[in-house]
Short mmCIF file of N, CA and C in Angstrom, two decimals:
data_model
loop_
_atom_site.label_atom_id
_atom_site.label_comp_id
_atom_site.label_asym_id
_atom_site.label_seq_id
_atom_site.Cartn_x
_atom_site.Cartn_y
_atom_site.Cartn_z
N MET A 1 146.21 92.73 76.88
CA MET A 1 145.36 92.98 78.20
C MET A 1 144.10 93.82 77.04
N ALA A 2 142.82 93.53 77.38
CA ALA A 2 141.83 94.26 76.79
C ALA A 2 141.56 95.43 77.48
N ALA A 3 141.26 96.37 76.18
CA ALA A 3 140.97 97.91 76.46
C ALA A 3 139.58 98.02 77.10
N GLN A 4 139.08 98.98 77.88
CA GLN A 4 138.35 98.86 78.89
C GLN A 4 136.84 98.84 77.96
N GLY A 5 137.00 99.56 76.56
CA GLY A 5 135.49 98.81 75.80
C GLY A 5 135.71 98.21 75.25
N GLU A 6 136.37 97.28 75.12
CA GLU A 6 137.01 95.74 73.93
C GLU A 6 136.07 95.03 75.29
N GLU A 7 135.13 93.90 73.98
CA GLU A 7 134.51 92.81 74.80
C GLU A 7 135.97 90.67 75.31
N THR A 8 135.41 91.00 75.99
CA THR A 8 136.33 90.06 76.42
C THR A 8 135.97 88.42 75.79
N ARG A 9 137.24 88.03 74.91
CA ARG A 9 136.63 86.36 74.25
C ARG A 9 137.01 85.31 74.81
N THR A 10 136.31 84.04 74.76
CA THR A 10 136.82 83.04 75.58
C THR A 10 136.23 82.05 74.12
N GLU A 11 136.28 81.00 74.67
CA GLU A 11 136.59 79.86 73.54
C GLU A 11 135.03 79.69 72.96
N GLY A 12 133.93 79.71 73.31
CA GLY A 12 132.60 80.13 73.19
C GLY A 12 131.84 81.10 72.62
N GLY A 13 132.86 82.23 72.62
CA GLY A 13 132.10 83.22 72.58
C GLY A 13 132.33 84.30 72.96
N ARG A 14 131.60 85.50 72.97
CA ARG A 14 131.96 86.85 73.51
C ARG A 14 131.17 86.91 74.95
N ALA A 15 131.92 86.37 75.95
CA ALA A 15 131.10 86.25 77.51
C ALA A 15 131.11 88.00 77.84
N GLY A 16 132.00 88.96 77.77
CA GLY A 16 131.93 89.91 77.67
C GLY A 16 131.04 91.12 77.48
N GLY A 17 130.71 90.51 76.25
CA GLY A 17 129.75 91.51 75.43
C GLY A 17 127.96 91.17 75.74
N VAL A 18 127.79 89.51 75.93
CA VAL A 18 126.97 89.35 76.29
C VAL A 18 126.36 89.80 77.88
N LEU A 19 127.56 89.78 78.92
CA LEU A 19 126.86 90.67 80.00
C LEU A 19 126.46 92.50 79.56
N GLU A 20 127.27 92.87 79.23
CA GLU A 20 127.48 93.90 78.59
C GLU A 20 125.80 94.50 78.18
N ALA A 21 125.17 93.23 77.37
CA ALA A 21 124.38 93.86 76.78
C ALA A 21 122.72 93.52 77.48
N LEU A 22 123.15 92.84 78.46
CA LEU A 22 122.43 92.63 79.36
C LEU A 22 122.14 93.50 80.16
N ARG A 23 123.43 94.13 81.00
CA ARG A 23 123.30 95.42 81.70
C ARG A 23 122.76 96.47 80.61
N ALA A 24 122.81 96.58 79.59
CA ALA A 24 122.18 98.19 78.90
C ALA A 24 120.36 97.96 78.01
N SER A 25 120.53 96.62 78.52
CA SER A 25 118.70 96.62 77.70
C SER A 25 117.73 96.69 79.12
N PRO A 26 117.26 97.80 78.91
CA PRO A 26 116.09 98.15 79.75
C PRO A 26 115.27 96.75 80.77
N LEU A 27 115.17 96.20 81.59
CA LEU A 27 114.00 95.57 81.34
C LEU A 27 113.34 95.71 81.09
N PRO A 28 112.07 94.13 80.62
CA PRO A 28 111.18 94.55 79.99
C PRO A 28 110.09 95.14 80.93
N ARG A 29 109.51 96.77 81.12
CA ARG A 29 108.66 97.53 82.09
C ARG A 29 106.90 96.40 82.00
N VAL A 30 106.73 97.02 83.20
CA VAL A 30 105.38 96.24 83.45
C VAL A 30 104.35 96.59 82.81
N ARG A 31 103.29 96.71 82.53
CA ARG A 31 102.24 97.50 81.46
C ARG A 31 100.95 96.95 82.32
N TRP A 32 100.92 98.08 83.05
CA TRP A 32 100.00 97.82 84.43
C TRP A 32 98.40 97.74 83.50
N GLY A 33 98.42 98.67 82.43
CA GLY A 33 97.38 98.78 81.13
C GLY A 33 96.77 97.40 81.09
N LEU A 34 98.14 96.58 80.66
CA LEU A 34 97.49 95.36 80.00
C LEU A 34 96.78 94.21 81.26
N ILE A 35 97.85 94.59 82.37
CA ILE A 35 97.42 93.49 83.54
C ILE A 35 96.13 93.89 84.34
N LEU A 36 95.59 95.21 84.20
CA LEU A 36 94.29 95.13 84.21
C LEU A 36 93.58 94.86 83.34
N VAL A 37 93.15 95.22 82.14
CA VAL A 37 92.67 94.34 81.72
C VAL A 37 92.40 93.22 81.59
N TRP A 38 93.41 91.82 81.58
CA TRP A 38 93.26 90.65 81.64
C TRP A 38 92.88 90.50 83.65
N PHE A 39 93.32 91.39 84.46
CA PHE A 39 92.55 91.73 85.50
C PHE A 39 90.94 91.40 85.63
N LEU A 40 90.42 92.21 84.73
CA LEU A 40 88.87 92.71 84.46
C LEU A 40 87.97 91.30 83.92
N ARG A 41 89.19 90.71 82.93
CA ARG A 41 88.21 89.99 82.27
C ARG A 41 87.94 88.37 82.84
N LEU A 42 89.18 88.81 83.91
CA LEU A 42 89.15 86.84 84.71
C LEU A 42 87.66 87.12 85.33
N MET A 43 87.73 88.66 86.12
CA MET A 43 86.96 89.17 86.78
C MET A 43 85.19 88.77 86.19
N ALA A 44 85.22 88.92 84.86
CA ALA A 44 83.56 89.13 83.99
C ALA A 44 83.75 87.44 83.80
N VAL A 45 84.81 86.79 83.59
CA VAL A 45 84.28 85.45 83.34
C VAL A 45 83.74 84.55 84.95
N LEU A 46 84.49 85.23 85.72
CA LEU A 46 84.08 84.65 87.49
C LEU A 46 82.64 85.51 87.57
N TRP A 47 82.45 85.71 87.17
CA TRP A 47 80.72 87.21 87.53
C TRP A 47 80.20 86.28 86.37
N MET A 48 80.28 86.13 85.78
CA MET A 48 79.32 85.28 84.31
C MET A 48 78.71 83.99 85.22
N MET A 49 80.19 83.63 85.95
CA MET A 49 79.62 81.82 86.35
C MET A 49 78.89 82.29 87.49
N MET A 50 78.83 83.67 88.59
CA MET A 50 77.83 83.58 89.51
C MET A 50 76.83 84.02 89.16
N GLY A 51 76.25 84.90 88.45
CA GLY A 51 75.32 85.30 87.57
C GLY A 51 74.69 84.04 87.42
N LEU A 52 74.97 83.42 86.40
CA LEU A 52 74.24 82.26 85.72
C LEU A 52 73.80 81.05 86.50
N LEU A 53 74.82 80.68 87.79
CA LEU A 53 74.39 80.16 89.39
C LEU A 53 73.38 80.40 89.63
N ALA A 54 72.98 82.13 89.96
CA ALA A 54 72.15 82.68 90.60
C ALA A 54 70.83 81.93 89.75
N TRP A 55 70.78 82.19 88.30
CA TRP A 55 69.92 82.23 87.51
C TRP A 55 69.92 80.87 87.59
N ALA A 56 70.25 79.70 87.59
CA ALA A 56 70.21 78.29 88.34
C ALA A 56 69.44 77.74 89.10
N ASP A 57 69.30 78.98 90.39
CA ASP A 57 69.31 78.22 90.74
C ASP A 57 67.37 78.56 91.23
N ILE A 58 67.60 80.21 90.84
CA ILE A 58 66.07 80.69 90.45
C ILE A 58 65.52 79.69 89.55
N LEU A 59 65.93 78.96 88.33
CA LEU A 59 65.02 78.08 87.53
C LEU A 59 64.98 76.73 88.21
N GLY A 60 65.32 76.27 89.59
CA GLY A 60 65.20 74.99 90.28
C GLY A 60 66.73 73.92 89.60
N LEU A 61 67.68 74.69 88.73
CA LEU A 61 68.46 73.65 87.90
C LEU A 61 70.14 73.31 89.50
N THR A 62 69.47 73.59 90.57
CA THR A 62 70.74 73.51 91.07
C THR A 62 70.53 72.82 92.31
N PRO A 63 71.00 71.61 93.29
CA PRO A 63 70.05 71.15 94.67
C PRO A 63 70.02 72.57 95.29
N SER A 64 69.03 72.21 95.61
CA SER A 64 68.98 72.82 97.32
C SER A 64 68.50 72.32 97.77
N PRO A 65 68.47 72.58 99.43
CA PRO A 65 67.14 72.64 100.42
C PRO A 65 66.23 72.88 100.14
N VAL A 66 66.19 73.99 100.40
CA VAL A 66 64.18 74.82 100.06
C VAL A 66 64.47 75.29 98.04
N PRO A 67 63.54 74.98 97.98
CA PRO A 67 63.60 75.39 96.28
C PRO A 67 63.17 77.26 96.45
N PHE A 68 63.62 77.43 95.09
CA PHE A 68 63.46 78.95 95.12
C PHE A 68 62.21 79.83 94.96
N GLU A 69 60.83 78.82 94.92
CA GLU A 69 59.15 79.66 94.87
C GLU A 69 58.77 79.26 96.66
N ASP A 70 59.72 78.44 97.28
CA ASP A 70 59.41 78.14 99.21
C ASP A 70 60.23 79.28 99.74
N ARG A 71 60.90 79.63 99.24
CA ARG A 71 61.60 80.54 99.87
C ARG A 71 61.01 82.21 100.24
N GLY A 72 61.46 82.80 101.44
CA GLY A 72 60.80 84.14 101.89
C GLY A 72 61.24 85.51 100.42
N LEU A 73 60.58 86.30 100.98
CA LEU A 73 60.58 87.29 100.40
C LEU A 73 61.52 87.81 99.55
N GLY A 74 61.97 88.05 100.86
CA GLY A 74 63.50 89.07 101.09
C GLY A 74 64.60 88.49 100.24
N ALA A 75 64.39 86.86 100.35
CA ALA A 75 65.70 85.82 99.93
C ALA A 75 65.37 85.83 98.55
N GLN A 76 64.70 85.91 98.02
CA GLN A 76 63.88 85.62 96.65
C GLN A 76 64.26 86.99 95.42
N ALA A 77 64.16 87.82 96.63
CA ALA A 77 64.32 89.32 96.07
C ALA A 77 66.44 89.49 96.05
N VAL A 78 66.97 88.98 97.26
CA VAL A 78 68.43 88.77 96.49
C VAL A 78 68.97 87.99 95.53
N VAL A 79 68.75 87.07 95.63
CA VAL A 79 68.51 85.72 94.74
C VAL A 79 68.71 86.82 93.50
N VAL A 80 67.92 87.17 93.15
CA VAL A 80 67.40 87.93 91.79
C VAL A 80 68.28 89.21 91.23
N TYR A 81 68.75 89.72 92.58
CA TYR A 81 69.18 90.72 92.88
C TYR A 81 70.94 90.46 92.07
N PHE A 82 70.86 89.67 92.55
CA PHE A 82 72.73 88.89 92.17
C PHE A 82 72.28 88.70 90.94
N ALA A 83 71.41 87.61 90.18
CA ALA A 83 71.39 86.97 89.14
C ALA A 83 71.31 88.60 87.98
N VAL A 84 71.19 89.68 88.05
CA VAL A 84 70.56 90.46 87.54
C VAL A 84 72.19 91.29 87.41
N PHE A 85 72.31 91.77 88.95
CA PHE A 85 73.51 92.60 88.85
C PHE A 85 74.96 91.87 88.78
N ASN A 86 75.04 90.71 88.58
CA ASN A 86 76.36 89.93 88.86
C ASN A 86 76.76 89.84 86.87
N LEU A 87 75.50 89.58 86.50
CA LEU A 87 75.54 89.16 85.02
C LEU A 87 75.97 90.92 83.88
N VAL A 88 74.93 91.97 84.46
CA VAL A 88 75.84 93.13 84.36
C VAL A 88 76.61 93.69 84.51
N ALA A 89 77.69 93.57 85.89
CA ALA A 89 78.63 94.01 85.94
C ALA A 89 79.53 92.75 85.18
N ALA A 90 79.46 91.90 84.73
CA ALA A 90 80.12 90.92 84.38
C ALA A 90 79.98 91.54 83.02
N VAL A 91 79.43 92.12 82.20
CA VAL A 91 79.75 92.86 80.61
C VAL A 91 80.19 93.56 80.77
N GLY A 92 79.60 94.15 82.04
CA GLY A 92 81.13 95.35 81.77
C GLY A 92 82.43 95.78 81.96
N LEU A 93 82.52 94.14 83.32
CA LEU A 93 83.71 94.11 83.61
C LEU A 93 84.87 93.80 81.77
N TRP A 94 84.00 93.18 81.45
CA TRP A 94 84.28 92.40 79.87
C TRP A 94 84.82 93.50 78.80
N LEU A 95 83.91 94.64 78.78
CA LEU A 95 84.43 95.71 78.12
C LEU A 95 85.20 96.44 78.66
N THR A 96 85.35 96.39 79.50
CA THR A 96 86.55 97.17 80.02
C THR A 96 86.43 98.29 80.42
N SER A 97 85.17 98.63 80.37
CA SER A 97 84.35 100.22 80.98
C SER A 97 84.47 100.61 82.35
N THR A 98 84.87 102.01 82.65
CA THR A 98 84.41 102.34 84.02
C THR A 98 83.03 101.89 84.95
N TRP A 99 81.89 101.79 83.98
CA TRP A 99 80.90 101.82 84.59
C TRP A 99 80.57 100.13 84.94
N GLY A 100 81.65 99.26 84.15
CA GLY A 100 81.31 97.80 84.48
C GLY A 100 82.78 97.45 85.80
N GLY A 101 83.52 98.49 86.19
CA GLY A 101 84.35 97.97 87.58
C GLY A 101 83.52 98.67 88.33
N ILE A 102 82.44 99.92 88.23
CA ILE A 102 82.00 100.50 89.21
C ILE A 102 80.31 99.47 89.57
N MET A 103 79.81 98.87 88.73
CA MET A 103 78.61 97.89 88.88
C MET A 103 79.41 96.61 89.78
N TRP A 104 81.12 96.10 89.24
CA TRP A 104 81.28 95.12 89.70
C TRP A 104 81.48 95.43 90.75
N LEU A 105 82.39 96.25 91.47
CA LEU A 105 82.70 96.97 93.08
C LEU A 105 81.41 97.26 93.99
N LEU A 106 80.04 97.60 92.98
CA LEU A 106 78.90 97.43 94.14
C LEU A 106 78.41 96.15 94.26
N ALA A 107 78.41 95.29 93.00
CA ALA A 107 77.94 94.01 93.37
C ALA A 107 78.73 93.33 94.72
N LEU A 108 79.92 93.27 94.33
CA LEU A 108 81.05 92.78 95.27
C LEU A 108 80.53 93.29 96.97
N MET A 109 80.60 94.32 97.01
CA MET A 109 80.34 94.86 98.13
C MET A 109 78.90 95.04 99.00
N SER A 110 78.16 94.45 98.05
CA SER A 110 76.84 94.48 98.42
C SER A 110 77.26 92.86 98.50
N HIS A 111 77.45 91.89 98.24
CA HIS A 111 77.86 90.58 98.50
C HIS A 111 78.17 90.68 99.73
N MET A 112 79.31 91.66 99.92
CA MET A 112 80.40 91.17 101.20
C MET A 112 79.61 91.60 102.14
N ILE A 113 78.50 92.90 102.51
CA ILE A 113 77.34 93.41 103.00
C ILE A 113 76.72 92.38 104.08
N MET A 114 75.49 91.86 102.86
CA MET A 114 74.79 91.22 103.27
C MET A 114 75.21 89.53 103.58
N ALA A 115 76.41 89.24 103.12
CA ALA A 115 77.15 88.28 104.11
C ALA A 115 77.57 88.53 105.45
N ILE A 116 77.71 89.48 105.83
CA ILE A 116 78.36 89.59 107.10
C ILE A 116 76.93 90.23 107.76
N PHE A 117 76.13 91.27 107.67
CA PHE A 117 75.10 91.07 108.21
C PHE A 117 73.59 90.86 108.08
N LEU A 118 73.55 89.85 106.62
CA LEU A 118 72.42 88.55 106.49
C LEU A 118 72.93 87.57 106.35
N PRO A 119 73.52 86.93 107.30
CA PRO A 119 74.32 85.44 106.73
C PRO A 119 72.75 84.76 106.74
N GLN A 120 71.64 84.65 106.94
CA GLN A 120 71.03 83.39 106.72
C GLN A 120 70.30 83.82 105.30
N VAL A 121 70.58 84.86 104.72
CA VAL A 121 70.03 84.90 103.40
C VAL A 121 71.04 84.74 102.40
N VAL A 122 72.50 85.72 102.13
CA VAL A 122 73.60 85.14 101.96
C VAL A 122 74.75 84.59 102.44
N ALA A 123 74.43 83.04 102.20
CA ALA A 123 75.49 81.95 102.45
C ALA A 123 76.63 82.50 102.17
N SER A 124 77.49 82.65 102.90
CA SER A 124 79.14 83.34 102.65
C SER A 124 79.84 83.10 103.53
N GLY A 125 81.01 82.14 103.24
CA GLY A 125 82.17 82.08 104.69
C GLY A 125 83.07 83.28 105.03
N VAL A 126 83.82 83.15 106.00
CA VAL A 126 84.65 84.60 106.65
C VAL A 126 85.65 83.95 105.11
N PHE A 127 85.72 83.10 104.19
CA PHE A 127 87.15 83.17 103.01
C PHE A 127 86.59 83.47 102.19
N THR A 128 85.68 83.21 101.73
CA THR A 128 84.86 84.60 100.85
C THR A 128 84.43 85.95 100.61
N VAL A 129 84.47 85.87 102.25
CA VAL A 129 84.22 87.34 102.45
C VAL A 129 85.59 88.39 101.90
N ALA A 130 86.66 87.42 102.81
CA ALA A 130 88.12 87.97 103.06
C ALA A 130 88.48 88.01 101.57
N MET A 131 88.24 87.08 100.70
CA MET A 131 88.58 86.74 99.31
C MET A 131 87.89 88.44 98.89
N PHE A 132 86.56 88.12 98.82
CA PHE A 132 86.15 89.46 97.91
C PHE A 132 86.98 90.83 98.46
N GLY A 133 87.15 91.23 99.52
CA GLY A 133 88.05 92.59 100.09
C GLY A 133 89.10 91.97 99.59
N VAL A 134 90.13 91.09 99.49
CA VAL A 134 91.35 91.14 98.87
C VAL A 134 91.43 91.45 97.23
N LEU A 135 90.14 90.33 96.88
CA LEU A 135 89.83 91.15 95.11
C LEU A 135 89.62 92.62 95.11
N ALA A 136 88.79 93.19 96.01
CA ALA A 136 88.46 95.16 95.62
C ALA A 136 89.72 95.41 95.50
N VAL A 137 90.27 95.48 96.53
CA VAL A 137 91.88 96.00 97.13
C VAL A 137 92.59 96.04 95.70
N LEU A 138 92.87 94.90 95.21
CA LEU A 138 93.77 94.45 94.00
C LEU A 138 92.94 95.24 92.89
N TYR A 139 91.73 95.22 92.69
CA TYR A 139 91.34 95.71 91.42
C TYR A 139 92.01 97.76 91.58
N LEU A 140 91.39 98.24 93.17
CA LEU A 140 91.75 99.90 93.07
C LEU A 140 93.79 99.99 92.62
N VAL A 141 94.19 98.67 93.72
CA VAL A 141 96.04 98.72 93.49
C VAL A 141 96.03 99.25 91.72
N ILE A 142 95.60 98.15 90.76
CA ILE A 142 96.21 97.81 89.42
C ILE A 142 95.49 99.11 88.72
N SER A 143 94.49 99.75 88.98
CA SER A 143 94.00 100.12 88.57
C SER A 143 94.45 101.65 88.68
N TRP A 144 95.39 101.90 89.86
CA TRP A 144 95.84 103.20 90.39
C TRP A 144 97.26 103.04 89.44
N LEU A 145 97.84 102.14 89.86
CA LEU A 145 98.91 101.66 89.00
C LEU A 145 98.90 101.98 87.57
N ALA A 146 97.93 101.19 86.74
CA ALA A 146 97.72 101.81 85.11
C ALA A 146 96.91 103.22 85.28
N ALA A 147 96.73 104.02 85.81
CA ALA A 147 96.37 105.07 85.94
C ALA A 147 97.54 105.82 85.85
N HIS A 148 98.38 105.41 86.56
CA HIS A 148 99.93 106.37 86.44
C HIS A 148 101.25 106.03 85.67
N ASP A 149 101.02 104.93 84.68
CA ASP A 149 101.80 104.00 84.31
C ASP A 149 102.20 105.27 83.43
N GLN A 150 103.09 105.34 82.86
CA GLN A 150 104.11 106.38 81.79
C GLN A 150 104.08 105.73 80.29
N GLU A 151 103.91 105.57 79.40
CA GLU A 151 104.24 105.16 78.73
C GLU A 151 105.77 106.06 77.38
#
């Protein structure tokens, strides 16, 4: 009989030793700081595309039922606001700076508020507004976990 500290041998090798090694080795720790960086970079790419699409709308490169010049002044201001704000937020997110996250949350919340209260100016469906809300909550949760991550 094998003693308690000894390994059980099988024909293929050490079965008991592998199990003990798996039990003894800690599971890989979730690195929330790294997850936050990847999340911010992914959001930066998405918001960069949104900002560039707004500029394409201003320049008339996208098919639109009403050209940019023929829209009302308020609708033009909203498109220009998002064309500038989304790009600034994207740069801040890519740099993973604090101001980038704040600018992104401001862009996100302003898009959601305008989509809810001014749907004739900002065309967004319920899915888009819900998705933006999920992204904001996800960002806050990951940021909190990254801040409390102990290394």
